[in-house]
Short mmCIF file of C-alpha atoms in Angstrom, two decimals:
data_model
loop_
_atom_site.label_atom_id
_atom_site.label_comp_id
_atom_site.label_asym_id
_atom_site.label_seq_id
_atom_site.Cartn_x
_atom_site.Cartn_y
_atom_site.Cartn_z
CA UNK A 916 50.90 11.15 -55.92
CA UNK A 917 54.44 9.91 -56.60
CA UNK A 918 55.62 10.87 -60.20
CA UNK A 919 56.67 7.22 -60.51
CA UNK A 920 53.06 5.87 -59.86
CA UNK A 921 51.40 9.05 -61.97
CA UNK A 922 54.11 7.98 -65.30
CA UNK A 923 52.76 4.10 -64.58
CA UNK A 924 49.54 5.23 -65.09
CA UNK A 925 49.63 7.34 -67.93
CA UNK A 926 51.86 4.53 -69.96
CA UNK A 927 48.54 2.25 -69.10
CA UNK A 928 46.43 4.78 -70.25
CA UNK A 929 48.20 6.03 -73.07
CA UNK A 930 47.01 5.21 -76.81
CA UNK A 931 50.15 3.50 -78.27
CA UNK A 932 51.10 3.47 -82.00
CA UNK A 933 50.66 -0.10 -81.97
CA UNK A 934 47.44 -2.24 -80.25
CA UNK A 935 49.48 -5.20 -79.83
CA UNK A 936 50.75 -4.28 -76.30
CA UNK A 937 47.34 -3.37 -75.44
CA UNK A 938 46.12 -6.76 -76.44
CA UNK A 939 48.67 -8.27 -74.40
CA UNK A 940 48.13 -6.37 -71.46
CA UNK A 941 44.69 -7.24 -71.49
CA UNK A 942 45.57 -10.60 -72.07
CA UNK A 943 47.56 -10.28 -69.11
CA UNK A 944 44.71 -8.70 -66.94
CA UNK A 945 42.48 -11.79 -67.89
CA UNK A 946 44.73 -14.18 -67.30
CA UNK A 947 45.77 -13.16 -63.87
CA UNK A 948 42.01 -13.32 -63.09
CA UNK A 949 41.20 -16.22 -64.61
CA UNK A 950 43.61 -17.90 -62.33
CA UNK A 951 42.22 -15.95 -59.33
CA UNK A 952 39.09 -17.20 -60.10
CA UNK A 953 40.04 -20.86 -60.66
CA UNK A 954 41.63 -21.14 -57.64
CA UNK A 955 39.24 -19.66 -55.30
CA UNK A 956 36.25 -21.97 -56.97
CA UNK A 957 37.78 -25.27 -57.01
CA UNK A 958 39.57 -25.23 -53.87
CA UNK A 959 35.96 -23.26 -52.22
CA UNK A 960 34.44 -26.78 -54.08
CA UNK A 961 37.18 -28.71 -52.41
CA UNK A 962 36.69 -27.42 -48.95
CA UNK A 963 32.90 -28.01 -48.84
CA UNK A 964 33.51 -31.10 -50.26
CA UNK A 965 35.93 -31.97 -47.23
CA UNK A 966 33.70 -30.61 -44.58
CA UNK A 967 30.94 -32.54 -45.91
CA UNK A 968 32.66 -35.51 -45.59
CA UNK A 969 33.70 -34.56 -42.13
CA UNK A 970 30.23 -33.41 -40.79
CA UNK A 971 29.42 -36.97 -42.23
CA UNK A 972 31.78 -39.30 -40.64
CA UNK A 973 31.55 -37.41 -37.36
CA UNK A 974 27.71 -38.21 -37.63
CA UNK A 975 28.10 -42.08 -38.08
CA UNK A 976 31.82 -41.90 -35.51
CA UNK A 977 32.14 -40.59 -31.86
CA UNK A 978 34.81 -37.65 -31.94
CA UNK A 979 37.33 -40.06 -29.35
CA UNK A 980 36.87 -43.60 -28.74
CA UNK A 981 38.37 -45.18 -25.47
CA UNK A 982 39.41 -49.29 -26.21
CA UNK A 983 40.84 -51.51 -24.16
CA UNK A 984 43.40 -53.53 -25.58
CA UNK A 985 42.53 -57.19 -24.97
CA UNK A 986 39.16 -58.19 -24.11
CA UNK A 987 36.45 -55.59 -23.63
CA UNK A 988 35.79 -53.31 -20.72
CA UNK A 989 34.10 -54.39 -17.46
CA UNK A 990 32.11 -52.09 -15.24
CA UNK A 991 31.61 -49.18 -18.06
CA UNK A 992 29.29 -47.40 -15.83
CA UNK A 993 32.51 -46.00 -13.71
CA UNK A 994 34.40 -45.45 -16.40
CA UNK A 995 31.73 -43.89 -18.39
CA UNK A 996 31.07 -41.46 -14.68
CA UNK A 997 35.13 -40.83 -14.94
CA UNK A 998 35.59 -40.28 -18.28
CA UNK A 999 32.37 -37.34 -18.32
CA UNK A 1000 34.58 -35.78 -15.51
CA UNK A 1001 37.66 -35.09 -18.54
CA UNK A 1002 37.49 -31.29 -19.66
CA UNK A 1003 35.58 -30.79 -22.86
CA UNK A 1004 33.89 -34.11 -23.10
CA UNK A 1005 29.79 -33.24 -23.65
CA UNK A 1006 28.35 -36.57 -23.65
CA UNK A 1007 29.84 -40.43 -23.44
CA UNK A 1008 27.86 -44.09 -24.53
CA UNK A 1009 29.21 -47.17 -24.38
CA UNK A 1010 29.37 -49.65 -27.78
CA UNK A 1011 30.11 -52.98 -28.50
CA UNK A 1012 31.81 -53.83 -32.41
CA UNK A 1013 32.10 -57.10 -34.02
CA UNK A 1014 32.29 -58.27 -37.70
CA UNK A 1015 29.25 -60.39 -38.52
CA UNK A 1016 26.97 -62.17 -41.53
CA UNK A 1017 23.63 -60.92 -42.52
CA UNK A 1018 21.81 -63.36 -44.44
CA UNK A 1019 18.26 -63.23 -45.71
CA UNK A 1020 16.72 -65.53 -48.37
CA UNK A 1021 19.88 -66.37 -50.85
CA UNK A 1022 21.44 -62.93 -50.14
CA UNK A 1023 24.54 -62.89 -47.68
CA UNK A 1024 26.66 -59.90 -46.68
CA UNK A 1025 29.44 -59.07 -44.43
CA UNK A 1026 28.71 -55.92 -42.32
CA UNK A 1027 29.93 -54.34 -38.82
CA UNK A 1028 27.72 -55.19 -36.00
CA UNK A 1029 27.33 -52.11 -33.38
CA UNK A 1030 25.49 -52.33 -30.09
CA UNK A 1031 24.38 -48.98 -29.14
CA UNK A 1032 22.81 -48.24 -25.82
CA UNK A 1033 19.18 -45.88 -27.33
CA UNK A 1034 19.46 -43.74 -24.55
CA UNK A 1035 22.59 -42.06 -24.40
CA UNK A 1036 23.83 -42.72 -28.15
CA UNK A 1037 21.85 -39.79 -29.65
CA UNK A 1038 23.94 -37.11 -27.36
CA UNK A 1039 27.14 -38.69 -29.24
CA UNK A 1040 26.60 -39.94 -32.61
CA UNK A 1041 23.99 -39.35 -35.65
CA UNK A 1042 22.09 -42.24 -35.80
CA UNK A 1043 18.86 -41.11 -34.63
CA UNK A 1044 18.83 -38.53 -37.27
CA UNK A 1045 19.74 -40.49 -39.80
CA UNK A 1046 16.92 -42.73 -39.63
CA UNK A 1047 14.97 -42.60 -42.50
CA UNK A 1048 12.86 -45.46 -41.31
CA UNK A 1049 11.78 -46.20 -37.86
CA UNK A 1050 13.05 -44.59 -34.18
CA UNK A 1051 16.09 -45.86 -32.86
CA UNK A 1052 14.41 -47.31 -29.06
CA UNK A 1053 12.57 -49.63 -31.09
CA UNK A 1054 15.82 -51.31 -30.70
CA UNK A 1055 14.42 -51.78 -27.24
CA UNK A 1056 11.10 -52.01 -27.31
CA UNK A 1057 10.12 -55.65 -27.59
CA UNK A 1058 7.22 -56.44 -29.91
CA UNK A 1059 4.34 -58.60 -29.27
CA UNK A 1060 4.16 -61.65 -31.48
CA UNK A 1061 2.09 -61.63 -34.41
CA UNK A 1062 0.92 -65.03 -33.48
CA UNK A 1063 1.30 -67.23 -30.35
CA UNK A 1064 3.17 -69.58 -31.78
CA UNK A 1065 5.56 -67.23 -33.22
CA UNK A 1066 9.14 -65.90 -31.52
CA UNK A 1067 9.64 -62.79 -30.23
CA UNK A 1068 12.76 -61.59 -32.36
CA UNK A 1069 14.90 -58.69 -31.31
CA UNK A 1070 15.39 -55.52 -33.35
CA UNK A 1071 18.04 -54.36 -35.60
CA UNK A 1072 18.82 -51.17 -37.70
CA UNK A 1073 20.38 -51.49 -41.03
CA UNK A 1074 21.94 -49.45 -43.88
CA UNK A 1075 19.70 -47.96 -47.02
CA UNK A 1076 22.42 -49.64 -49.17
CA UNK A 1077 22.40 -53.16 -47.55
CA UNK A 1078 18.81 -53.03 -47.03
CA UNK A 1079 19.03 -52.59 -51.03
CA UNK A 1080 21.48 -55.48 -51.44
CA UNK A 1081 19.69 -57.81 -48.98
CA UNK A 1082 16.49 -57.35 -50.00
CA UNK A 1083 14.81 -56.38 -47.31
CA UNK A 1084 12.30 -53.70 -45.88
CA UNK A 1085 11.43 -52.66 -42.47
CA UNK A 1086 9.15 -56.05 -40.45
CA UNK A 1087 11.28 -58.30 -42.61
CA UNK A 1088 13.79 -60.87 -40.57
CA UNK A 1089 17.23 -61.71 -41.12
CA UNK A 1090 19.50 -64.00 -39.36
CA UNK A 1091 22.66 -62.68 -38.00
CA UNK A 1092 25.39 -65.11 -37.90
CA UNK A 1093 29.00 -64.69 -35.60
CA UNK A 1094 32.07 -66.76 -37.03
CA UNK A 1095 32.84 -66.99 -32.95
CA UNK A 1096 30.32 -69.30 -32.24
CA UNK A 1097 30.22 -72.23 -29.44
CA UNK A 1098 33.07 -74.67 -29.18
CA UNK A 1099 31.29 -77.92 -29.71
CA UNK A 1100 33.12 -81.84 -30.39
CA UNK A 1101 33.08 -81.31 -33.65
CA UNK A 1102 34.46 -77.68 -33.70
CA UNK A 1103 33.48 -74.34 -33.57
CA UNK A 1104 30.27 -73.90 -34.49
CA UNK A 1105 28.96 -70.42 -35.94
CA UNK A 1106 26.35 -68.61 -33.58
CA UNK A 1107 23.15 -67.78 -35.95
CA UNK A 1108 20.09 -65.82 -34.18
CA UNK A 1109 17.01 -64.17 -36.13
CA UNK A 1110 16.56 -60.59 -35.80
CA UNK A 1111 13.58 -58.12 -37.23
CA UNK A 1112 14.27 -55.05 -39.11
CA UNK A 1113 12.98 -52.02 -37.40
CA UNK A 1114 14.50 -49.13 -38.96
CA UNK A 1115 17.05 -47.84 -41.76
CA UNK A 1116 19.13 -44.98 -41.94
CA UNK A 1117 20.92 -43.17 -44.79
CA UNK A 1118 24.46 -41.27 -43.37
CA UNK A 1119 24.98 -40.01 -47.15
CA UNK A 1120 28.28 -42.63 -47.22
CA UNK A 1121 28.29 -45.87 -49.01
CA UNK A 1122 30.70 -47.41 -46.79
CA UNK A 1123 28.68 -46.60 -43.86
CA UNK A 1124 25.09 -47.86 -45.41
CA UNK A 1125 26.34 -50.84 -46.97
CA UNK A 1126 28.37 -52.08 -43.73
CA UNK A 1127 26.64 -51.32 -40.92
CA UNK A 1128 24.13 -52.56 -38.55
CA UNK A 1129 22.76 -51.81 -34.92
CA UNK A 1130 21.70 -53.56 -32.52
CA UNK A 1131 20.53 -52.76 -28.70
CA UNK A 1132 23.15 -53.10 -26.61
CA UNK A 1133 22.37 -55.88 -24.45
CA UNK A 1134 21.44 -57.85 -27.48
CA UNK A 1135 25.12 -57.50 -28.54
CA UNK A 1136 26.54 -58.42 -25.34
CA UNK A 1137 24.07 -61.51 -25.38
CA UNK A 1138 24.33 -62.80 -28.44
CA UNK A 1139 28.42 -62.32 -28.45
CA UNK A 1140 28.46 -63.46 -25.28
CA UNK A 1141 30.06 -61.16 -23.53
CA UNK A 1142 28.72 -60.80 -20.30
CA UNK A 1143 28.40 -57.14 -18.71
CA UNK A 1144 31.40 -55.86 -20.76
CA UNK A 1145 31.23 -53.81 -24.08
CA UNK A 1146 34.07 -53.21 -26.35
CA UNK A 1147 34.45 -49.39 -25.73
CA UNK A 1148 33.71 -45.91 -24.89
CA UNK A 1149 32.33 -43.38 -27.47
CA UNK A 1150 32.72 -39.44 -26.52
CA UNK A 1151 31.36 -36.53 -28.01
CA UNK A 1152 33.46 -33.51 -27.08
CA UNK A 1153 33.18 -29.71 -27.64
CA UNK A 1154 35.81 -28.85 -29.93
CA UNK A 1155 36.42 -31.71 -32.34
CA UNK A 1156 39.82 -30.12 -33.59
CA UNK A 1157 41.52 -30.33 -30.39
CA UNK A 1158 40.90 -33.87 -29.62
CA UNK A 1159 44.71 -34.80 -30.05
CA UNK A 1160 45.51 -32.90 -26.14
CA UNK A 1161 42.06 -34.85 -24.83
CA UNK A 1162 42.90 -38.35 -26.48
CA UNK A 1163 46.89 -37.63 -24.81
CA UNK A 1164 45.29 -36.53 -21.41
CA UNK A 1165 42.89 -39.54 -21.22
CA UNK A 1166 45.95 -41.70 -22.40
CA UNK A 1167 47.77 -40.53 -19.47
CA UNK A 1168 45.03 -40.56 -16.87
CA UNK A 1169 43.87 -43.95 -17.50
CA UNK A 1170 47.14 -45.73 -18.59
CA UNK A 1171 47.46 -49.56 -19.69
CA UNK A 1172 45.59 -51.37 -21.03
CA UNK A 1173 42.89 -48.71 -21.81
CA UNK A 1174 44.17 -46.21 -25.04
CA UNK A 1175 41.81 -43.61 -26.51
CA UNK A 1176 41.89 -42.73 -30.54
CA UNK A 1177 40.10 -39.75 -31.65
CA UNK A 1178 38.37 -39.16 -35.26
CA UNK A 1179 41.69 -38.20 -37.12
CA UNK A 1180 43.64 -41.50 -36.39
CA UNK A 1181 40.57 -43.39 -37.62
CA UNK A 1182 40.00 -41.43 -40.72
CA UNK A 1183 44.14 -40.01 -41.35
CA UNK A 1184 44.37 -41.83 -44.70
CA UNK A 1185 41.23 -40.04 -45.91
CA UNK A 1186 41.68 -37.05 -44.26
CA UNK A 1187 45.32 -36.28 -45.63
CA UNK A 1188 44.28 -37.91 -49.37
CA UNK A 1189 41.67 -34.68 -49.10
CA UNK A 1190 44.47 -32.30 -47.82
CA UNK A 1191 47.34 -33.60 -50.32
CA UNK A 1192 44.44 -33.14 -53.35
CA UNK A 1193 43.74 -29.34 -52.34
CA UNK A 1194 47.13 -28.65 -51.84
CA UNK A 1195 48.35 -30.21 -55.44
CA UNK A 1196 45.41 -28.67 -56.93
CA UNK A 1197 46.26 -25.37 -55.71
CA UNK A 1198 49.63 -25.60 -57.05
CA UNK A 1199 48.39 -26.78 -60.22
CA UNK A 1200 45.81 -23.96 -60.86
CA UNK A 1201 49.01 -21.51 -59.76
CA UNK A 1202 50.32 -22.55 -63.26
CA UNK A 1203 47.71 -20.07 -65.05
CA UNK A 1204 48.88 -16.67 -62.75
CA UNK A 1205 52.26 -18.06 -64.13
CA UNK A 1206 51.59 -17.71 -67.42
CA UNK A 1207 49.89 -14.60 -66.92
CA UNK A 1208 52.73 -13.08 -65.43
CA UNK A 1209 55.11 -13.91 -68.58
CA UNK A 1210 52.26 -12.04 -70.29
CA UNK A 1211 52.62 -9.28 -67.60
CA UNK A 1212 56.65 -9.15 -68.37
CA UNK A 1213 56.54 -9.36 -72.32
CA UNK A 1214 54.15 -6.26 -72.20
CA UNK A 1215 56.85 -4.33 -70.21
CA UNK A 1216 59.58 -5.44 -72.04
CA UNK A 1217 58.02 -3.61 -75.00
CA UNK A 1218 56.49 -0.71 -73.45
CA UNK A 1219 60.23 -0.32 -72.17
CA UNK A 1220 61.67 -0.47 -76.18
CA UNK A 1221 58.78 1.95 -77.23
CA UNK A 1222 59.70 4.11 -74.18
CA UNK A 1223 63.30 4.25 -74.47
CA UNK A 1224 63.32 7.75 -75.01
CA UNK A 1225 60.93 8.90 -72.83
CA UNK A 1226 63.37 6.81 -70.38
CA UNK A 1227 66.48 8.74 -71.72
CA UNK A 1228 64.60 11.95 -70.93
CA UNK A 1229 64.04 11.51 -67.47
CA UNK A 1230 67.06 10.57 -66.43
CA UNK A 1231 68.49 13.73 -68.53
CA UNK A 1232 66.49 15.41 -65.79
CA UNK A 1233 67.51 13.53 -63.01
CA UNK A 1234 65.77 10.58 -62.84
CA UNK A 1235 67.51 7.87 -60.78
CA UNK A 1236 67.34 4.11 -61.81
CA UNK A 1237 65.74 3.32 -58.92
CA UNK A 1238 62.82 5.72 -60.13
CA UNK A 1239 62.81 4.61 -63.59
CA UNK A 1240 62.85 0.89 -62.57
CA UNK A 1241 59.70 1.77 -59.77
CA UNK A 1242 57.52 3.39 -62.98
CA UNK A 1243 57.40 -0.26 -64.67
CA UNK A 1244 57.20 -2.11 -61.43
CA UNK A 1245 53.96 0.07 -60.48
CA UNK A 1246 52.75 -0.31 -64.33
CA UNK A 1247 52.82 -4.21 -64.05
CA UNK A 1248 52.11 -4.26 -60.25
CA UNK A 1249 49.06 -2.53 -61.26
CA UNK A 1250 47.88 -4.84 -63.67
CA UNK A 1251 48.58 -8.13 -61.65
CA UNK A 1252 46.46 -6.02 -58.81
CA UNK A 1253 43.71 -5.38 -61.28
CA UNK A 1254 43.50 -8.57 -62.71
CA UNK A 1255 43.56 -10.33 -59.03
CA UNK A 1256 40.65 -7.72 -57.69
CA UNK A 1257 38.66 -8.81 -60.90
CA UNK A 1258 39.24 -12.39 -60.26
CA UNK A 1259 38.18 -12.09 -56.34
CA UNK A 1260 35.33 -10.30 -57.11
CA UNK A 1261 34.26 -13.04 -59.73
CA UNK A 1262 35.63 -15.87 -57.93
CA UNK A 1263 33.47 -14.62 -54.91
CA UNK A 1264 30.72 -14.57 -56.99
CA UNK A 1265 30.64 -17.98 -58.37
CA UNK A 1266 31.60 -19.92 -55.32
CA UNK A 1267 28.31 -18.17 -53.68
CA UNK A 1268 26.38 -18.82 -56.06
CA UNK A 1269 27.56 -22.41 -57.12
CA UNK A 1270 24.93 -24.12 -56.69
CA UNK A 1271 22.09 -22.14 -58.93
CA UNK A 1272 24.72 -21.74 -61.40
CA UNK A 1273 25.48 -25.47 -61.45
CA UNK A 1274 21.11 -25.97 -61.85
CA UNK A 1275 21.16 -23.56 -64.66
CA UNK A 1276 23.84 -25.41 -66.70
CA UNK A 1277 22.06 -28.79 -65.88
CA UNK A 1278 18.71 -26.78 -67.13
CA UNK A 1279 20.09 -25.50 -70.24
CA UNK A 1280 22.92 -28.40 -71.10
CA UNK A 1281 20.65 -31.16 -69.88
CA UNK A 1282 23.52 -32.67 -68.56
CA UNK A 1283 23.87 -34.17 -64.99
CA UNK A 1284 27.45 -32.31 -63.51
CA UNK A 1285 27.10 -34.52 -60.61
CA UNK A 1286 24.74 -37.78 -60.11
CA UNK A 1287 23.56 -37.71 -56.17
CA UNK A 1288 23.17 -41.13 -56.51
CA UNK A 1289 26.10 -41.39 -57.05
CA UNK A 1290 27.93 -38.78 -54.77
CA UNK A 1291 25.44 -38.88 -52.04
CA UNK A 1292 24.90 -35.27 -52.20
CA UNK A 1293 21.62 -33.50 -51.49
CA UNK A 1294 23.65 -30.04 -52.56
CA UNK A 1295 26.75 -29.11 -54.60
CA UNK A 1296 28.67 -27.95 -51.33
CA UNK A 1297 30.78 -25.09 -51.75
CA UNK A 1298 32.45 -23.27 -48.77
CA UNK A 1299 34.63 -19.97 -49.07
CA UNK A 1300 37.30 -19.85 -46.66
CA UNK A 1301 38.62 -16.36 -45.85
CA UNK A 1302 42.33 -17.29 -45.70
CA UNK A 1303 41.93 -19.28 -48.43
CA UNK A 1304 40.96 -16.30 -50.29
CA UNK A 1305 43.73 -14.16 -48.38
CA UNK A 1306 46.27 -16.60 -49.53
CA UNK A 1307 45.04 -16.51 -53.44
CA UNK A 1308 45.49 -13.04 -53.63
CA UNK A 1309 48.67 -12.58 -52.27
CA UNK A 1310 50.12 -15.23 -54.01
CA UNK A 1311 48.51 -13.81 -57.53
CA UNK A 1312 50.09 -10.18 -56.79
CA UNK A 1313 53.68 -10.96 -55.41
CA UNK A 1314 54.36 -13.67 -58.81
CA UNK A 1315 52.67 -10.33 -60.61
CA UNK A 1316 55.74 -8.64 -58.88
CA UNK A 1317 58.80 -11.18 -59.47
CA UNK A 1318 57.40 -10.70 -63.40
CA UNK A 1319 58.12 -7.11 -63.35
CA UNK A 1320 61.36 -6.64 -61.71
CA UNK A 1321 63.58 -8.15 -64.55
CA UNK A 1322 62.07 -5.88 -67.71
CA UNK A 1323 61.94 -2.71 -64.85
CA UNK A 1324 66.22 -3.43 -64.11
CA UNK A 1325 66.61 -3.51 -67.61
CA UNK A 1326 64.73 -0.41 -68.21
CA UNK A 1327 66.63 1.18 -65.17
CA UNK A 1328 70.10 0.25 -66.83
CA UNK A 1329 69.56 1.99 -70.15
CA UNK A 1330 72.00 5.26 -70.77
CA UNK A 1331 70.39 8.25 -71.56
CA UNK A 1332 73.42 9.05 -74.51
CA UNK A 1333 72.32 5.84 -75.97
CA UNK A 1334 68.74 5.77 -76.00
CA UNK A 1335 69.28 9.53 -77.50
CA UNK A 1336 71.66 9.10 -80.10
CA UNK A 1337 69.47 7.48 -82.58
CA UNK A 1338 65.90 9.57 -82.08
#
């Protein structure tokens, strides 16, 4: 063992004349792993809370989307074949989108009316497992009147939430109306057809249950009127965080006036609001290792004034500087290590084991931490990311080691003849 490291350890271990250093030093310790700890919860809490949303809006959303830029696309089926034939794309469907009005009884809302084709949706999106109500080809499957005198009314799949606004339950009917109705002598006049509920589903967003609504997909192109065409492409592909080369090499193969968009571009505004969050609350919670690490320098600047003539002595023997300034780097170095092991271990712990703690407090406290009716949560999501942790750590020990290096020169500058003259 180096004599500098075996010194460091004994002044740690030493029983000084006064406790006060070695209250601050523990203060030190704890604070250093306090801050480990913070950090590695909260941004473990931030990340499931990110990949949650992801896993959710990559359930309701196709990973790329191919458009065409006026107009909607004619003979899908060929484009569907080439499109299947790009590298990494697992499954494609066709869609159709329009903004429509649900109305039923006195209730209207404004939703987002999908056509989805039943057979080939479930390989790309969600929906069929989100159904909480009802199978998604009853979309298809045309029911027989109840009586003979009354219609036969298409199917359509609605949102928890709007079902809950609306007023409505699975059998009810509700008319769907498109502002781009007929053109007619007096004007344009809104297109209005009845449709029957036949399922809801429950994605775990608001904005998704309160806004959408599917229909089969030649009931969209019918009652839009738009022929054989739909509005665009949906593709599932294998690795959805490399879909910026796929959406450029689709771009490229299939030129004007097609363009592709994967789940990113749709969702960037939430997507970096998430990543700026983390990132300021990572600074933020940096603010407690800085404050331990003043408390990390304060205890060597005294244990450097009560050692200033065990300082003198060594270099009477032939301690360098350098040496004497490496003993109180290793002293403080070792307590920012301590205190950052401690606050891993414990930080690991927690973010593990969030979610029993978290039922506990509820238990005892008797107060709700998070409403899922609120939040949409089924769990209190909590995901540890190794490199997060990595990143923690290092960042906890090397402002540990900036803290030391000032008191440790000054300690290394201190003449032996001085430091002697007065004991």
């Amino acid at each position: 063992m180096p004599y500098e490291l075996f010194i460091g350890l004994r002044y740690l271990k030493a029983k000084r004349k006064s406790t006060f250093i070695s209250i601050i030093t523990f203060i030190s310790t704890a604070g250093v792993a306090l801050g480990v700890l913070a950090l590695i919860v909260v941004l473990a809490v931030m990340t499931g809370f990110e990949e949650d949303l992801k896993e959710k809006i990559l359930g309701t959303n196709a990973h790329i989307v191919v458009l065409k830029s006026s107009g909607g696309i004619e003979g899908y089926h060929a484009m569907m074949e080439r499109l299947s034939a790009v590298k990494g794309v697992k499954a494609v469907t066709p869609f159709i989108y329009s903004q429509v009005m649900l109305s039923s009884g006195s209730n209207v809302s404004g939703v987002v009316l999908r056509g989805v084709d039943p057979a080939t949706d479930p390989q790309v999106t969600n929906l069929s497992r989100s159904l909480v109500d009802g199978k998604l080809t009853d979309l298809t499957t045309v029911p027989a009147p109840l009586a003979s005198a009354e219609p036969v009314r298409p199917g359509i799949i609605i949102g928890k939430e709007l079902a809950r606004s609306l007023n409505l339950y699975v059998g009810d009917t509700l008319n769907v109306i498109s502002p781009l109705g007929n053109i007619t002598p007096l004007g344009m006049v809104p297109k209005m057809k009845q449709f029957r509920v036949v399922g809801l589903f429950n994605t775990g967003m608001f904005e998704y249950d309160s806004t959408l609504a599917y229909v089969g997909l030649g009931e969209a192109q019918e009652f839009l009127s738009m022929g054989k065409a739909v509005t665009g492409i949906q593709l599932r592909v294998a690795d959805v965080y490399h879909t910026g080369e796929m959406v450029r090499e689709i771009n490229r193969d299939l030129g004007f006036p097609y363009y592709a968009r994967d789940w990113m571009q749709m969702n960037k505004n939430i997507l970096f609001a998430l990543k700026t969050e983390k990132m300021v609350m990572f600074i933020i919670l940096t603010l407690i290792v800085l404050v331990a690490a003043f408390g990390i320098a304060s205890t060597l600047f005294m244990v450097v004034m009560e050692k200033t003539k065990d300082i003198a002595i060594l270099k009477s023997m032939g301690a360098t500087g350098r040496s004497i300034m490496k003993i109180f780097v290793l002293e403080g170095l070792i307590i920012g290590i301590s205190g950052t092991a401690i606050g891993v271990v414990g930080g690991l712990l927690v973010a593990l084991n969030l979610e029993p703690i978290v039922g506990v407090i509820q238990r005892v406290t008797g107060f709700e931490l998070f409403s899922k009716d609120v939040y949409y949560l089924d769990h209190f999501p909590s995901q540890v990311v190794p490199s997060d942790v990595l990143l923690i750590s290092v960042t906890a020990v090397i402002i540990s080691l900036v803290a030391t290096l000032y008191p440790s020169w000054q300690a290394s500058r201190l003449p032996p003849a001085e430091a002697l003259r007065y004991e």
